[in-house]
Amino acid sequence: MDKRFTVEESNLICVFAGEGRSEVIKDIERALPYQEDTDMMELSGRVIGKLRDMTDKEFEQLELTEAE
């Protein structure tokens, strides 16, 4: 797991894992209107912010694994 992401954040990225960083951001943003849980909305917002703050190269180097 990358140290910049919490376990929950890593799991969310894994759920939306796509072709690249931009696709993950777009997919999470598309899901936002359907989220009714405020905690999930906050989590999604944090993940989007962190993903926007990194480069595509940094994203490609992430070793994210979904935790149970």
CSV table of N, CA and C in Angstrom, one decimal:
chain,number,residue,atom,x,y,z
A,1,MET,N,0.8,-1.2,0.0
A,1,MET,CA,0.0,0.0,0.0
A,1,MET,C,0.9,1.2,0.0
A,2,ASP,N,0.5,2.2,-0.7
A,2,ASP,CA,1.2,3.5,-0.8
A,2,ASP,C,0.9,4.3,0.5
A,3,LYS,N,1.9,4.9,1.1
A,3,LYS,CA,1.8,5.6,2.3
A,3,LYS,C,1.0,6.8,2.2
A,4,ARG,N,0.8,7.4,1.0
A,4,ARG,CA,0.0,8.6,0.9
A,4,ARG,C,-1.5,8.3,1.0
A,5,PHE,N,-1.9,7.0,0.8
A,5,PHE,CA,-3.3,6.7,0.9
A,5,PHE,C,-3.6,5.8,2.1
A,6,THR,N,-4.7,6.0,2.7
A,6,THR,CA,-5.2,5.1,3.8
A,6,THR,C,-5.7,3.8,3.2
A,7,VAL,N,-6.0,2.9,4.0
A,7,VAL,CA,-6.5,1.6,3.5
A,7,VAL,C,-7.8,1.8,2.8
A,8,GLU,N,-8.7,2.7,3.4
A,8,GLU,CA,-10.0,2.9,2.8
A,8,GLU,C,-9.8,3.6,1.4
A,9,GLU,N,-8.9,4.6,1.4
A,9,GLU,CA,-8.7,5.3,0.1
A,9,GLU,C,-8.1,4.3,-0.9
A,10,SER,N,-7.2,3.5,-0.6
A,10,SER,CA,-6.7,2.5,-1.5
A,10,SER,C,-7.8,1.6,-2.0
A,11,ASN,N,-8.6,1.1,-1.1
A,11,ASN,CA,-9.7,0.3,-1.5
A,11,ASN,C,-10.6,0.9,-2.5
A,12,LEU,N,-10.9,2.2,-2.3
A,12,LEU,CA,-11.8,3.0,-3.2
A,12,LEU,C,-11.1,3.0,-4.6
A,13,ILE,N,-9.8,3.3,-4.6
A,13,ILE,CA,-9.1,3.4,-5.9
A,13,ILE,C,-9.2,2.0,-6.6
A,14,CYS,N,-9.0,1.0,-5.9
A,14,CYS,CA,-9.0,-0.4,-6.5
A,14,CYS,C,-10.4,-0.7,-7.1
A,15,VAL,N,-11.5,-0.2,-6.4
A,15,VAL,CA,-12.8,-0.4,-7.0
A,15,VAL,C,-13.0,0.3,-8.3
A,16,PHE,N,-12.4,1.5,-8.4
A,16,PHE,CA,-12.5,2.2,-9.7
A,16,PHE,C,-11.3,2.1,-10.6
A,17,ALA,N,-10.4,1.2,-10.3
A,17,ALA,CA,-9.2,1.0,-11.1
A,17,ALA,C,-9.5,1.0,-12.6
A,18,GLY,N,-8.8,1.8,-13.3
A,18,GLY,CA,-9.1,1.9,-14.8
A,18,GLY,C,-7.8,2.0,-15.5
A,19,GLU,N,-7.9,2.6,-16.6
A,19,GLU,CA,-6.7,2.7,-17.5
A,19,GLU,C,-5.6,3.6,-16.9
A,20,GLY,N,-6.0,4.6,-16.1
A,20,GLY,CA,-5.0,5.5,-15.6
A,20,GLY,C,-5.6,6.4,-14.5
A,21,ARG,N,-4.8,7.3,-14.0
A,21,ARG,CA,-5.2,8.2,-13.0
A,21,ARG,C,-6.5,9.1,-13.4
A,22,SER,N,-6.4,9.6,-14.6
A,22,SER,CA,-7.6,10.5,-15.0
A,22,SER,C,-8.9,9.7,-15.1
A,23,GLU,N,-8.8,8.4,-15.5
A,23,GLU,CA,-10.0,7.6,-15.6
A,23,GLU,C,-10.5,7.3,-14.2
A,24,VAL,N,-9.7,7.0,-13.3
A,24,VAL,CA,-10.1,6.8,-11.9
A,24,VAL,C,-10.8,8.0,-11.4
A,25,ILE,N,-10.2,9.2,-11.6
A,25,ILE,CA,-10.8,10.4,-11.1
A,25,ILE,C,-12.2,10.6,-11.7
A,26,LYS,N,-12.3,10.4,-13.0
A,26,LYS,CA,-13.6,10.6,-13.7
A,26,LYS,C,-14.6,9.6,-13.2
A,27,ASP,N,-14.2,8.3,-13.0
A,27,ASP,CA,-15.2,7.3,-12.6
A,27,ASP,C,-15.7,7.6,-11.2
A,28,ILE,N,-14.8,8.0,-10.3
A,28,ILE,CA,-15.2,8.4,-8.9
A,28,ILE,C,-16.2,9.6,-9.0
A,29,GLU,N,-15.8,10.6,-9.8
A,29,GLU,CA,-16.7,11.8,-9.9
A,29,GLU,C,-18.1,11.4,-10.5
A,30,ARG,N,-18.1,10.4,-11.4
A,30,ARG,CA,-19.4,10.0,-11.9
A,30,ARG,C,-20.3,9.3,-10.9
A,31,ALA,N,-19.7,8.7,-9.9
A,31,ALA,CA,-20.4,8.0,-8.9
A,31,ALA,C,-20.9,8.9,-7.8
A,32,LEU,N,-20.3,10.1,-7.6
A,32,LEU,CA,-20.7,11.0,-6.5
A,32,LEU,C,-22.2,11.3,-6.4
A,33,PRO,N,-22.9,11.6,-7.5
A,33,PRO,CA,-24.3,11.9,-7.4
A,33,PRO,C,-25.1,10.7,-6.8
A,34,TYR,N,-24.6,9.5,-6.9
A,34,TYR,CA,-25.3,8.4,-6.4
A,34,TYR,C,-25.0,8.0,-5.0
A,35,GLN,N,-24.0,8.7,-4.4
A,35,GLN,CA,-23.6,8.3,-3.0
A,35,GLN,C,-24.5,9.1,-2.0
A,36,GLU,N,-25.1,8.3,-1.1
A,36,GLU,CA,-25.9,8.9,-0.1
A,36,GLU,C,-25.2,9.0,1.3
A,37,ASP,N,-24.2,8.3,1.4
A,37,ASP,CA,-23.4,8.3,2.7
A,37,ASP,C,-22.4,9.4,2.7
A,38,THR,N,-22.5,10.3,3.7
A,38,THR,CA,-21.6,11.5,3.7
A,38,THR,C,-20.1,11.1,3.9
A,39,ASP,N,-19.9,10.0,4.7
A,39,ASP,CA,-18.5,9.5,4.8
A,39,ASP,C,-17.9,9.1,3.5
A,40,MET,N,-18.7,8.4,2.7
A,40,MET,CA,-18.2,8.0,1.4
A,40,MET,C,-18.0,9.2,0.5
A,41,MET,N,-18.8,10.2,0.6
A,41,MET,CA,-18.6,11.4,-0.2
A,41,MET,C,-17.3,12.1,0.2
A,42,GLU,N,-17.1,12.2,1.5
A,42,GLU,CA,-15.8,12.8,2.0
A,42,GLU,C,-14.6,12.0,1.6
A,43,LEU,N,-14.7,10.6,1.7
A,43,LEU,CA,-13.6,9.8,1.2
A,43,LEU,C,-13.3,9.9,-0.2
A,44,SER,N,-14.4,10.0,-1.0
A,44,SER,CA,-14.2,10.2,-2.5
A,44,SER,C,-13.6,11.5,-2.8
A,45,GLY,N,-14.0,12.5,-2.1
A,45,GLY,CA,-13.4,13.9,-2.3
A,45,GLY,C,-11.9,13.9,-1.9
A,46,ARG,N,-11.5,13.2,-0.8
A,46,ARG,CA,-10.1,13.2,-0.5
A,46,ARG,C,-9.3,12.4,-1.5
A,47,VAL,N,-9.8,11.3,-2.0
A,47,VAL,CA,-9.1,10.5,-3.0
A,47,VAL,C,-8.9,11.3,-4.3
A,48,ILE,N,-10.0,11.9,-4.7
A,48,ILE,CA,-9.9,12.7,-5.9
A,48,ILE,C,-8.8,13.8,-5.8
A,49,GLY,N,-8.8,14.5,-4.6
A,49,GLY,CA,-7.8,15.5,-4.4
A,49,GLY,C,-6.4,15.0,-4.4
A,50,LYS,N,-6.2,13.9,-3.8
A,50,LYS,CA,-4.8,13.3,-3.8
A,50,LYS,C,-4.4,12.8,-5.1
A,51,LEU,N,-5.4,12.2,-5.9
A,51,LEU,CA,-5.1,11.8,-7.3
A,51,LEU,C,-4.7,13.0,-8.2
A,52,ARG,N,-5.4,14.1,-8.0
A,52,ARG,CA,-5.1,15.3,-8.8
A,52,ARG,C,-3.8,15.9,-8.5
A,53,ASP,N,-3.3,15.7,-7.2
A,53,ASP,CA,-2.0,16.2,-6.8
A,53,ASP,C,-0.8,15.4,-7.2
A,54,MET,N,-1.1,14.3,-7.8
A,54,MET,CA,0.0,13.4,-8.3
A,54,MET,C,0.1,13.4,-9.8
A,55,THR,N,1.2,13.0,-10.3
A,55,THR,CA,1.4,12.8,-11.7
A,55,THR,C,0.9,11.5,-12.2
A,56,ASP,N,0.8,11.3,-13.5
A,56,ASP,CA,0.4,10.0,-14.1
A,56,ASP,C,1.5,9.0,-13.8
A,57,LYS,N,2.7,9.5,-13.9
A,57,LYS,CA,3.9,8.6,-13.6
A,57,LYS,C,3.8,8.1,-12.1
A,58,GLU,N,3.6,9.0,-11.2
A,58,GLU,CA,3.5,8.6,-9.8
A,58,GLU,C,2.3,7.5,-9.6
A,59,PHE,N,1.2,7.8,-10.3
A,59,PHE,CA,0.1,6.9,-10.2
A,59,PHE,C,0.4,5.5,-10.7
A,60,GLU,N,1.1,5.5,-11.8
A,60,GLU,CA,1.5,4.2,-12.4
A,60,GLU,C,2.4,3.4,-11.5
A,61,GLN,N,3.2,4.1,-10.7
A,61,GLN,CA,4.1,3.4,-9.8
A,61,GLN,C,3.4,2.9,-8.5
A,62,LEU,N,2.2,3.3,-8.2
A,62,LEU,CA,1.5,2.9,-7.0
A,62,LEU,C,1.3,1.3,-7.0
A,63,GLU,N,1.5,0.8,-5.8
A,63,GLU,CA,1.2,-0.6,-5.7
A,63,GLU,C,0.1,-0.7,-4.7
A,64,LEU,N,-1.1,-0.6,-5.3
A,64,LEU,CA,-2.3,-0.6,-4.4
A,64,LEU,C,-2.9,-2.0,-4.5
A,65,THR,N,-3.3,-2.5,-3.3
A,65,THR,CA,-4.0,-3.8,-3.2
A,65,THR,C,-5.2,-3.6,-2.3
A,66,GLU,N,-6.3,-4.2,-2.7
A,66,GLU,CA,-7.5,-4.1,-2.0
A,66,GLU,C,-7.4,-4.9,-0.7
A,67,ALA,N,-7.7,-4.3,0.4
A,67,ALA,CA,-7.7,-5.0,1.7
A,67,ALA,C,-9.1,-5.5,2.0
A,68,GLU,N,-9.1,-6.5,2.8
A,68,GLU,CA,-10.4,-7.1,3.2
A,68,GLU,C,-10.9,-6.6,4.5
